[in-house]
Amino acid sequence: MSVHKEVKRVTTHVLQAMKAQGEKIAMLTAYDYSMARILDAAGVDILLVGDSASNVMAGHETTLPITLDQMIYHAASVVRAVKRALVVVDLPFGSYQGNSKIALESTIRIMKEAGAHAVKLEGGAEIADSIKRILSAGVPVMGHLGLTPQSIYKFGTYTVRAKEEAEAEKLLCDAQLLQELGCFAIVLEKIPAQLTRKVSEALAIPTIGIGAGHYADGQVLVTHDMLGITKDFQPRFLRRYLDLYELIKSATMQYIKDVKSVDFPNEKEEY
Ligand code: KIV
């Protein structure tokens, strides 16, 4: 008899059951092996290799510049670390819009080269063909509605979306369409809490909110924001669980001091 305790992997079916049972889903972003190992060991349900890597890892102002090759590099590092969480990878800007064949080719690269478990795409009816084609290849798809950062130049700002009736109605229709197409979950970003409630109650598949209030079936935050590694970004929805910026900075200052004063390394730290 095996003495190893098998870790039960989170699948899209597990997430569906969590919604049915009223258990909230915890999702965070990850872009590298070391961080993904910690987050997975802590028990996070979904790790999103988000194109927010473009901001927090590469220092770009928007998510638009990150490439498919770069996403695959980040995703492969995360997949190598994970024992339990479902790993979802963002299709980057330009790798799926307007051409379902390109969307499928991008997805196949992510699945084959990174070993991802699912992909995420931003948008509703306008990307239905791409979603259908990816799903027809047997790859689970997560949708993303509301504030969709790849369209930032269309929106002009990062403010709350769907406050007006017409946009809220379109969002609800898009959410229903994504469910009909076969998406296993939908991220709702920066929309009013009451709209999140309406969408979450209307759908059988889970909604995962970011700045979308407590009615969502789960929550996601950018890990670097949640841990306080990023500093200047302080939207109302963000709860910081640590101030790692200050902790890392003061530890680094101490290290510099120790090196310069020849306190480090001491006798016990040398051979
Ligand atoms: O790229 C990302 O990190 C995301 C989350 C904000 C949902 O899409």
PDB file of C-alpha atoms and ligand atoms in Angstrom:
ATOM      1  CA  MET A   1       0.000   0.000   0.000  1.00  0.00           C
ATOM      2  CA  SER A   2       1.337   3.441  -0.942  1.00  0.00           C
ATOM      3  CA  VAL A   3       2.248   5.665   1.999  1.00  0.00           C
ATOM      4  CA  HIS A   4       2.136   8.764  -0.227  1.00  0.00           C
ATOM      5  CA  LYS A   5      -0.846  10.987   0.342  1.00  0.00           C
ATOM      6  CA  GLU A   6      -2.157  11.902  -3.113  1.00  0.00           C
ATOM      7  CA  VAL A   7      -2.856  15.606  -3.555  1.00  0.00           C
ATOM      8  CA  LYS A   8      -6.288  16.001  -5.101  1.00  0.00           C
ATOM      9  CA  ARG A   9      -5.905  18.292  -8.090  1.00  0.00           C
ATOM     10  CA  VAL A  10      -8.344  21.117  -8.703  1.00  0.00           C
ATOM     11  CA  THR A  11     -10.158  20.558 -11.996  1.00  0.00           C
ATOM     12  CA  THR A  12     -12.883  22.506 -13.765  1.00  0.00           C
ATOM     13  CA  HIS A  13     -15.335  19.923 -12.345  1.00  0.00           C
ATOM     14  CA  VAL A  14     -14.128  20.618  -8.800  1.00  0.00           C
ATOM     15  CA  LEU A  15     -14.715  24.343  -9.387  1.00  0.00           C
ATOM     16  CA  GLN A  16     -18.228  23.634 -10.655  1.00  0.00           C
ATOM     17  CA  ALA A  17     -18.945  21.574  -7.531  1.00  0.00           C
ATOM     18  CA  MET A  18     -17.576  24.367  -5.331  1.00  0.00           C
ATOM     19  CA  LYS A  19     -20.066  26.791  -6.843  1.00  0.00           C
ATOM     20  CA  ALA A  20     -22.899  24.287  -6.418  1.00  0.00           C
ATOM     21  CA  GLN A  21     -21.947  23.819  -2.753  1.00  0.00           C
ATOM     22  CA  GLY A  22     -21.471  27.547  -2.087  1.00  0.00           C
ATOM     23  CA  GLU A  23     -17.737  27.229  -1.419  1.00  0.00           C
ATOM     24  CA  LYS A  24     -15.849  30.314  -2.590  1.00  0.00           C
ATOM     25  CA  ILE A  25     -12.949  29.911  -5.037  1.00  0.00           C
ATOM     26  CA  ALA A  26      -9.566  31.537  -4.270  1.00  0.00           C
ATOM     27  CA  MET A  27      -7.470  32.517  -7.285  1.00  0.00           C
ATOM     28  CA  LEU A  28      -4.170  34.445  -7.483  1.00  0.00           C
ATOM     29  CA  THR A  29      -1.718  35.304 -10.227  1.00  0.00           C
ATOM     30  CA  ALA A  30       1.696  33.647 -10.549  1.00  0.00           C
ATOM     31  CA  TYR A  31       4.451  34.130 -13.082  1.00  0.00           C
ATOM     32  CA  ASP A  32       7.423  32.188 -11.695  1.00  0.00           C
ATOM     33  CA  TYR A  33       8.331  28.845 -10.104  1.00  0.00           C
ATOM     34  CA  SER A  34       9.270  29.992  -6.584  1.00  0.00           C
ATOM     35  CA  MET A  35       6.163  32.088  -5.955  1.00  0.00           C
ATOM     36  CA  ALA A  36       3.873  29.486  -7.550  1.00  0.00           C
ATOM     37  CA  ARG A  37       5.263  26.827  -5.181  1.00  0.00           C
ATOM     38  CA  ILE A  38       4.380  28.908  -2.131  1.00  0.00           C
ATOM     39  CA  LEU A  39       0.897  29.848  -3.361  1.00  0.00           C
ATOM     40  CA  ASP A  40       0.128  26.249  -4.333  1.00  0.00           C
ATOM     41  CA  ALA A  41       1.366  24.929  -0.966  1.00  0.00           C
ATOM     42  CA  ALA A  42      -0.905  27.483   0.737  1.00  0.00           C
ATOM     43  CA  GLY A  43      -3.884  25.896  -1.028  1.00  0.00           C
ATOM     44  CA  VAL A  44      -4.949  28.433  -3.636  1.00  0.00           C
ATOM     45  CA  ASP A  45      -7.505  26.851  -6.008  1.00  0.00           C
ATOM     46  CA  ILE A  46      -6.506  28.507  -9.299  1.00  0.00           C
ATOM     47  CA  LEU A  47      -3.196  30.059 -10.354  1.00  0.00           C
ATOM     48  CA  LEU A  48      -3.573  32.518 -13.190  1.00  0.00           C
ATOM     49  CA  VAL A  49      -0.535  33.182 -15.322  1.00  0.00           C
ATOM     50  CA  GLY A  50      -1.965  36.591 -16.118  1.00  0.00           C
ATOM     51  CA  ASP A  51      -0.796  38.944 -18.821  1.00  0.00           C
ATOM     52  CA  SER A  52      -0.460  41.352 -15.867  1.00  0.00           C
ATOM     53  CA  ALA A  53       3.088  39.886 -15.998  1.00  0.00           C
ATOM     54  CA  SER A  54       3.546  42.620 -18.591  1.00  0.00           C
ATOM     55  CA  ASN A  55       3.063  45.188 -15.776  1.00  0.00           C
ATOM     56  CA  VAL A  56       4.454  43.572 -12.650  1.00  0.00           C
ATOM     57  CA  MET A  57       7.260  41.458 -14.099  1.00  0.00           C
ATOM     58  CA  ALA A  58       8.333  43.497 -17.130  1.00  0.00           C
ATOM     59  CA  GLY A  59       7.419  47.036 -16.036  1.00  0.00           C
ATOM     60  CA  HIS A  60       5.221  47.910 -19.028  1.00  0.00           C
ATOM     61  CA  GLU A  61       2.411  50.412 -18.551  1.00  0.00           C
ATOM     62  CA  THR A  62      -0.200  48.097 -20.112  1.00  0.00           C
ATOM     63  CA  THR A  63      -0.704  44.385 -20.751  1.00  0.00           C
ATOM     64  CA  LEU A  64      -0.453  44.845 -24.526  1.00  0.00           C
ATOM     65  CA  PRO A  65       3.290  44.368 -25.123  1.00  0.00           C
ATOM     66  CA  ILE A  66       3.699  40.873 -23.609  1.00  0.00           C
ATOM     67  CA  THR A  67       4.255  38.198 -26.260  1.00  0.00           C
ATOM     68  CA  LEU A  68       3.051  34.611 -26.584  1.00  0.00           C
ATOM     69  CA  ASP A  69       6.639  33.349 -26.147  1.00  0.00           C
ATOM     70  CA  GLN A  70       6.975  35.346 -22.909  1.00  0.00           C
ATOM     71  CA  MET A  71       3.631  34.026 -21.600  1.00  0.00           C
ATOM     72  CA  ILE A  72       4.761  30.473 -22.368  1.00  0.00           C
ATOM     73  CA  TYR A  73       8.007  31.034 -20.442  1.00  0.00           C
ATOM     74  CA  HIS A  74       6.093  32.278 -17.373  1.00  0.00           C
ATOM     75  CA  ALA A  75       3.462  29.537 -17.652  1.00  0.00           C
ATOM     76  CA  ALA A  76       5.981  26.686 -17.937  1.00  0.00           C
ATOM     77  CA  SER A  77       7.727  27.925 -14.773  1.00  0.00           C
ATOM     78  CA  VAL A  78       4.424  27.984 -12.870  1.00  0.00           C
ATOM     79  CA  VAL A  79       3.288  24.561 -14.109  1.00  0.00           C
ATOM     80  CA  ARG A  80       6.577  23.001 -12.903  1.00  0.00           C
ATOM     81  CA  ALA A  81       5.819  24.263  -9.379  1.00  0.00           C
ATOM     82  CA  VAL A  82       2.200  23.236  -9.020  1.00  0.00           C
ATOM     83  CA  LYS A  83       0.867  20.064  -7.404  1.00  0.00           C
ATOM     84  CA  ARG A  84      -2.735  21.015  -6.726  1.00  0.00           C
ATOM     85  CA  ALA A  85      -3.992  24.254  -8.302  1.00  0.00           C
ATOM     86  CA  LEU A  86      -5.572  24.569 -11.734  1.00  0.00           C
ATOM     87  CA  VAL A  87      -3.187  26.603 -13.922  1.00  0.00           C
ATOM     88  CA  VAL A  88      -4.965  29.024 -16.257  1.00  0.00           C
ATOM     89  CA  VAL A  89      -2.937  31.046 -18.762  1.00  0.00           C
ATOM     90  CA  ASP A  90      -3.924  34.324 -20.414  1.00  0.00           C
ATOM     91  CA  LEU A  91      -3.840  34.433 -24.190  1.00  0.00           C
ATOM     92  CA  PRO A  92      -1.934  37.685 -24.760  1.00  0.00           C
ATOM     93  CA  PHE A  93      -3.121  40.598 -26.888  1.00  0.00           C
ATOM     94  CA  GLY A  94      -2.893  39.780 -30.595  1.00  0.00           C
ATOM     95  CA  SER A  95      -2.855  36.007 -30.140  1.00  0.00           C
ATOM     96  CA  TYR A  96      -6.603  35.356 -30.527  1.00  0.00           C
ATOM     97  CA  GLN A  97      -8.638  38.420 -31.554  1.00  0.00           C
ATOM     98  CA  GLY A  98     -10.252  38.339 -34.974  1.00  0.00           C
ATOM     99  CA  ASN A  99      -8.962  34.973 -36.132  1.00  0.00           C
ATOM    100  CA  SER A 100     -10.076  31.711 -34.558  1.00  0.00           C
ATOM    101  CA  LYS A 101      -7.340  29.715 -36.334  1.00  0.00           C
ATOM    102  CA  ILE A 102      -4.637  31.890 -34.753  1.00  0.00           C
ATOM    103  CA  ALA A 103      -6.471  31.599 -31.412  1.00  0.00           C
ATOM    104  CA  LEU A 104      -6.331  27.813 -31.584  1.00  0.00           C
ATOM    105  CA  GLU A 105      -2.669  27.816 -32.668  1.00  0.00           C
ATOM    106  CA  SER A 106      -1.744  30.110 -29.750  1.00  0.00           C
ATOM    107  CA  THR A 107      -3.667  27.880 -27.342  1.00  0.00           C
ATOM    108  CA  ILE A 108      -2.011  24.712 -28.632  1.00  0.00           C
ATOM    109  CA  ARG A 109       1.416  26.281 -28.058  1.00  0.00           C
ATOM    110  CA  ILE A 110       0.445  27.192 -24.473  1.00  0.00           C
ATOM    111  CA  MET A 111      -0.891  23.697 -23.772  1.00  0.00           C
ATOM    112  CA  LYS A 112       2.027  21.832 -25.390  1.00  0.00           C
ATOM    113  CA  GLU A 113       4.998  24.021 -24.478  1.00  0.00           C
ATOM    114  CA  ALA A 114       3.912  25.144 -20.989  1.00  0.00           C
ATOM    115  CA  GLY A 115       1.704  22.240 -19.911  1.00  0.00           C
ATOM    116  CA  ALA A 116      -1.117  24.587 -18.901  1.00  0.00           C
ATOM    117  CA  HIS A 117      -4.544  23.305 -17.860  1.00  0.00           C
ATOM    118  CA  ALA A 118      -6.761  26.027 -19.367  1.00  0.00           C
ATOM    119  CA  VAL A 119      -6.645  29.418 -21.117  1.00  0.00           C
ATOM    120  CA  LYS A 120      -8.335  32.761 -20.468  1.00  0.00           C
ATOM    121  CA  LEU A 121      -9.518  35.227 -23.138  1.00  0.00           C
ATOM    122  CA  GLU A 122     -10.921  38.740 -22.750  1.00  0.00           C
ATOM    123  CA  GLY A 123     -14.261  39.611 -24.351  1.00  0.00           C
ATOM    124  CA  GLY A 124     -17.750  38.372 -25.206  1.00  0.00           C
ATOM    125  CA  ALA A 125     -19.672  37.916 -28.477  1.00  0.00           C
ATOM    126  CA  GLU A 126     -16.873  39.437 -30.558  1.00  0.00           C
ATOM    127  CA  ILE A 127     -14.513  36.544 -29.725  1.00  0.00           C
ATOM    128  CA  ALA A 128     -17.124  33.752 -29.761  1.00  0.00           C
ATOM    129  CA  ASP A 129     -15.559  32.059 -32.821  1.00  0.00           C
ATOM    130  CA  SER A 130     -12.156  31.862 -31.152  1.00  0.00           C
ATOM    131  CA  ILE A 131     -13.685  30.449 -27.944  1.00  0.00           C
ATOM    132  CA  LYS A 132     -15.669  27.834 -29.890  1.00  0.00           C
ATOM    133  CA  ARG A 133     -12.631  26.693 -31.816  1.00  0.00           C
ATOM    134  CA  ILE A 134     -10.452  26.394 -28.692  1.00  0.00           C
ATOM    135  CA  LEU A 135     -13.184  24.471 -26.871  1.00  0.00           C
ATOM    136  CA  SER A 136     -13.594  22.159 -29.868  1.00  0.00           C
ATOM    137  CA  ALA A 137      -9.952  21.126 -29.347  1.00  0.00           C
ATOM    138  CA  GLY A 138     -10.809  20.057 -25.794  1.00  0.00           C
ATOM    139  CA  VAL A 139      -9.137  22.964 -23.996  1.00  0.00           C
ATOM    140  CA  PRO A 140     -11.063  24.514 -21.068  1.00  0.00           C
ATOM    141  CA  VAL A 141     -11.696  28.249 -21.485  1.00  0.00           C
ATOM    142  CA  MET A 142     -12.155  30.912 -18.800  1.00  0.00           C
ATOM    143  CA  GLY A 143     -13.886  34.114 -19.943  1.00  0.00           C
ATOM    144  CA  HIS A 144     -13.113  37.671 -18.799  1.00  0.00           C
ATOM    145  CA  LEU A 145     -15.694  40.496 -18.895  1.00  0.00           C
ATOM    146  CA  GLY A 146     -16.060  44.015 -17.485  1.00  0.00           C
ATOM    147  CA  LEU A 147     -12.787  45.904 -17.410  1.00  0.00           C
ATOM    148  CA  THR A 148     -10.699  44.027 -19.955  1.00  0.00           C
ATOM    149  CA  PRO A 149      -7.196  45.577 -19.788  1.00  0.00           C
ATOM    150  CA  GLN A 150      -6.248  44.526 -23.335  1.00  0.00           C
ATOM    151  CA  SER A 151      -8.879  47.061 -24.528  1.00  0.00           C
ATOM    152  CA  ILE A 152      -7.572  49.920 -22.372  1.00  0.00           C
ATOM    153  CA  TYR A 153      -7.075  52.229 -25.357  1.00  0.00           C
ATOM    154  CA  LYS A 154     -10.742  51.759 -26.274  1.00  0.00           C
ATOM    155  CA  PHE A 155     -11.942  52.461 -22.691  1.00  0.00           C
ATOM    156  CA  GLY A 156      -9.450  55.281 -22.053  1.00  0.00           C
ATOM    157  CA  THR A 157      -9.423  54.686 -18.265  1.00  0.00           C
ATOM    158  CA  TYR A 158      -9.272  51.891 -15.690  1.00  0.00           C
ATOM    159  CA  THR A 159     -12.493  53.051 -13.956  1.00  0.00           C
ATOM    160  CA  VAL A 160     -15.461  50.810 -13.057  1.00  0.00           C
ATOM    161  CA  ARG A 161     -17.259  49.336 -16.102  1.00  0.00           C
ATOM    162  CA  ALA A 162     -20.945  48.597 -16.780  1.00  0.00           C
ATOM    163  CA  LYS A 163     -22.400  51.254 -14.483  1.00  0.00           C
ATOM    164  CA  GLU A 164     -24.820  52.229 -17.265  1.00  0.00           C
ATOM    165  CA  GLU A 165     -27.824  50.022 -18.061  1.00  0.00           C
ATOM    166  CA  ALA A 166     -26.861  49.289 -21.697  1.00  0.00           C
ATOM    167  CA  GLU A 167     -23.331  48.134 -20.852  1.00  0.00           C
ATOM    168  CA  ALA A 168     -24.628  46.089 -17.895  1.00  0.00           C
ATOM    169  CA  GLU A 169     -27.155  44.354 -20.171  1.00  0.00           C
ATOM    170  CA  LYS A 170     -24.492  43.568 -22.758  1.00  0.00           C
ATOM    171  CA  LEU A 171     -22.276  42.148 -20.024  1.00  0.00           C
ATOM    172  CA  LEU A 172     -25.066  39.873 -18.779  1.00  0.00           C
ATOM    173  CA  CYS A 173     -25.772  38.694 -22.365  1.00  0.00           C
ATOM    174  CA  ASP A 174     -22.056  38.086 -22.967  1.00  0.00           C
ATOM    175  CA  ALA A 175     -21.806  36.099 -19.714  1.00  0.00           C
ATOM    176  CA  GLN A 176     -24.746  33.927 -20.779  1.00  0.00           C
ATOM    177  CA  LEU A 177     -23.189  33.434 -24.209  1.00  0.00           C
ATOM    178  CA  LEU A 178     -19.840  32.411 -22.704  1.00  0.00           C
ATOM    179  CA  GLN A 179     -21.637  29.845 -20.553  1.00  0.00           C
ATOM    180  CA  GLU A 180     -23.597  28.519 -23.575  1.00  0.00           C
ATOM    181  CA  LEU A 181     -20.379  28.231 -25.590  1.00  0.00           C
ATOM    182  CA  GLY A 182     -18.922  26.066 -22.812  1.00  0.00           C
ATOM    183  CA  CYS A 183     -16.605  28.305 -20.757  1.00  0.00           C
ATOM    184  CA  PHE A 184     -15.978  26.801 -17.296  1.00  0.00           C
ATOM    185  CA  ALA A 185     -15.754  30.139 -15.424  1.00  0.00           C
ATOM    186  CA  ILE A 186     -15.750  33.887 -16.031  1.00  0.00           C
ATOM    187  CA  VAL A 187     -13.594  36.618 -14.490  1.00  0.00           C
ATOM    188  CA  LEU A 188     -15.601  39.783 -13.782  1.00  0.00           C
ATOM    189  CA  GLU A 189     -13.311  42.774 -13.424  1.00  0.00           C
ATOM    190  CA  LYS A 190     -14.241  46.120 -11.833  1.00  0.00           C
ATOM    191  CA  ILE A 191     -18.022  46.129 -12.169  1.00  0.00           C
ATOM    192  CA  PRO A 192     -20.708  47.084  -9.608  1.00  0.00           C
ATOM    193  CA  ALA A 193     -21.372  44.461  -6.914  1.00  0.00           C
ATOM    194  CA  GLN A 194     -25.090  44.276  -7.770  1.00  0.00           C
ATOM    195  CA  LEU A 195     -24.288  43.422 -11.398  1.00  0.00           C
ATOM    196  CA  THR A 196     -21.911  40.697 -10.185  1.00  0.00           C
ATOM    197  CA  ARG A 197     -24.787  39.360  -8.092  1.00  0.00           C
ATOM    198  CA  LYS A 198     -27.126  39.308 -11.088  1.00  0.00           C
ATOM    199  CA  VAL A 199     -24.578  37.555 -13.323  1.00  0.00           C
ATOM    200  CA  SER A 200     -23.520  35.045 -10.654  1.00  0.00           C
ATOM    201  CA  GLU A 201     -27.128  34.120  -9.864  1.00  0.00           C
ATOM    202  CA  ALA A 202     -27.977  33.765 -13.566  1.00  0.00           C
ATOM    203  CA  LEU A 203     -25.073  31.420 -14.326  1.00  0.00           C
ATOM    204  CA  ALA A 204     -24.385  27.813 -13.361  1.00  0.00           C
ATOM    205  CA  ILE A 205     -20.638  28.283 -13.952  1.00  0.00           C
ATOM    206  CA  PRO A 206     -18.542  30.156 -11.359  1.00  0.00           C
ATOM    207  CA  THR A 207     -17.748  33.858 -11.584  1.00  0.00           C
ATOM    208  CA  ILE A 208     -14.400  35.071 -10.224  1.00  0.00           C
ATOM    209  CA  GLY A 209     -14.343  38.733  -9.246  1.00  0.00           C
ATOM    210  CA  ILE A 210     -11.650  41.373  -9.056  1.00  0.00           C
ATOM    211  CA  GLY A 211     -13.045  44.677  -7.870  1.00  0.00           C
ATOM    212  CA  ALA A 212     -16.475  43.152  -8.468  1.00  0.00           C
ATOM    213  CA  GLY A 213     -17.678  42.711  -4.878  1.00  0.00           C
ATOM    214  CA  HIS A 214     -18.523  39.772  -2.627  1.00  0.00           C
ATOM    215  CA  TYR A 215     -21.314  38.179  -4.671  1.00  0.00           C
ATOM    216  CA  ALA A 216     -18.839  36.566  -7.089  1.00  0.00           C
ATOM    217  CA  ASP A 217     -18.294  32.821  -6.631  1.00  0.00           C
ATOM    218  CA  GLY A 218     -14.585  33.454  -6.158  1.00  0.00           C
ATOM    219  CA  GLN A 219     -11.995  36.213  -5.943  1.00  0.00           C
ATOM    220  CA  VAL A 220      -8.732  36.921  -7.745  1.00  0.00           C
ATOM    221  CA  LEU A 221      -5.997  39.439  -6.999  1.00  0.00           C
ATOM    222  CA  VAL A 222      -2.640  40.125  -8.588  1.00  0.00           C
ATOM    223  CA  THR A 223      -0.268  38.485  -6.104  1.00  0.00           C
ATOM    224  CA  HIS A 224       2.276  41.322  -6.260  1.00  0.00           C
ATOM    225  CA  ASP A 225      -0.480  43.770  -5.253  1.00  0.00           C
ATOM    226  CA  MET A 226      -1.887  41.493  -2.523  1.00  0.00           C
ATOM    227  CA  LEU A 227       1.569  41.017  -0.967  1.00  0.00           C
ATOM    228  CA  GLY A 228       2.471  44.709  -1.233  1.00  0.00           C
ATOM    229  CA  ILE A 229       5.387  44.239  -3.633  1.00  0.00           C
ATOM    230  CA  THR A 230       3.904  46.840  -5.957  1.00  0.00           C
ATOM    231  CA  LYS A 231       3.694  50.196  -4.236  1.00  0.00           C
ATOM    232  CA  ASP A 232       1.904  52.921  -6.139  1.00  0.00           C
ATOM    233  CA  PHE A 233      -1.223  50.962  -7.101  1.00  0.00           C
ATOM    234  CA  GLN A 234      -3.955  51.366  -4.442  1.00  0.00           C
ATOM    235  CA  PRO A 235      -7.446  50.886  -5.894  1.00  0.00           C
ATOM    236  CA  ARG A 236     -10.327  50.603  -3.415  1.00  0.00           C
ATOM    237  CA  PHE A 237     -10.824  46.886  -4.088  1.00  0.00           C
ATOM    238  CA  LEU A 238      -7.255  45.920  -3.211  1.00  0.00           C
ATOM    239  CA  ARG A 239      -6.596  44.422   0.225  1.00  0.00           C
ATOM    240  CA  ARG A 240      -2.878  44.276   0.976  1.00  0.00           C
ATOM    241  CA  TYR A 241      -1.964  41.329   3.228  1.00  0.00           C
ATOM    242  CA  LEU A 242       1.719  42.285   3.557  1.00  0.00           C
ATOM    243  CA  ASP A 243       3.981  45.240   2.912  1.00  0.00           C
ATOM    244  CA  LEU A 244       6.689  43.236   1.173  1.00  0.00           C
ATOM    245  CA  TYR A 245       8.077  46.333  -0.541  1.00  0.00           C
ATOM    246  CA  GLU A 246       9.164  47.748   2.830  1.00  0.00           C
ATOM    247  CA  LEU A 247      10.191  44.345   4.250  1.00  0.00           C
ATOM    248  CA  ILE A 248      12.378  43.536   1.228  1.00  0.00           C
ATOM    249  CA  LYS A 249      13.818  47.039   1.154  1.00  0.00           C
ATOM    250  CA  SER A 250      14.799  47.024   4.835  1.00  0.00           C
ATOM    251  CA  ALA A 251      16.250  43.496   4.614  1.00  0.00           C
ATOM    252  CA  THR A 252      18.307  44.605   1.601  1.00  0.00           C
ATOM    253  CA  MET A 253      19.532  47.702   3.435  1.00  0.00           C
ATOM    254  CA  GLN A 254      20.603  45.501   6.359  1.00  0.00           C
ATOM    255  CA  TYR A 255      22.441  43.141   3.956  1.00  0.00           C
ATOM    256  CA  ILE A 256      24.297  46.054   2.343  1.00  0.00           C
ATOM    257  CA  LYS A 257      25.265  47.335   5.803  1.00  0.00           C
ATOM    258  CA  ASP A 258      26.491  43.870   6.880  1.00  0.00           C
ATOM    259  CA  VAL A 259      28.588  43.420   3.717  1.00  0.00           C
ATOM    260  CA  LYS A 260      30.176  46.844   3.967  1.00  0.00           C
ATOM    261  CA  SER A 261      30.968  46.446   7.688  1.00  0.00           C
ATOM    262  CA  VAL A 262      32.383  42.898   7.087  1.00  0.00           C
ATOM    263  CA  ASP A 263      29.779  41.550   9.525  1.00  0.00           C
ATOM    264  CA  PHE A 264      28.650  39.180   6.722  1.00  0.00           C
ATOM    265  CA  PRO A 265      29.858  36.507   6.267  1.00  0.00           C
ATOM    266  CA  ASN A 266      30.936  35.578   9.811  1.00  0.00           C
ATOM    267  CA  GLU A 267      32.980  32.532  10.856  1.00  0.00           C
ATOM    268  CA  LYS A 268      29.959  30.217  10.958  1.00  0.00           C
ATOM    269  CA  GLU A 269      29.016  31.254   7.442  1.00  0.00           C
ATOM    270  CA  GLU A 270      32.349  30.392   5.823  1.00  0.00           C
ATOM    271  CA  TYR A 271      34.235  27.158   4.978  1.00  0.00           C
TER     272      TYR A 271
HETATM  273  O1  KIV B   1      -3.755  39.417 -16.033  1.00  0.00           O
HETATM  274  C1  KIV B   1      -4.306  39.309 -14.932  1.00  0.00           C
HETATM  275  O2  KIV B   1      -3.668  39.307 -13.877  1.00  0.00           O
HETATM  276  C2  KIV B   1      -5.755  39.193 -14.897  1.00  0.00           C
HETATM  277  C3  KIV B   1      -6.431  39.293 -13.564  1.00  0.00           C
HETATM  278  C4  KIV B   1      -6.431  40.689 -13.107  1.00  0.00           C
HETATM  279  C5  KIV B   1      -7.787  38.717 -13.582  1.00  0.00           C
HETATM  280  O3  KIV B   1      -6.381  39.029 -15.907  1.00  0.00           O
END
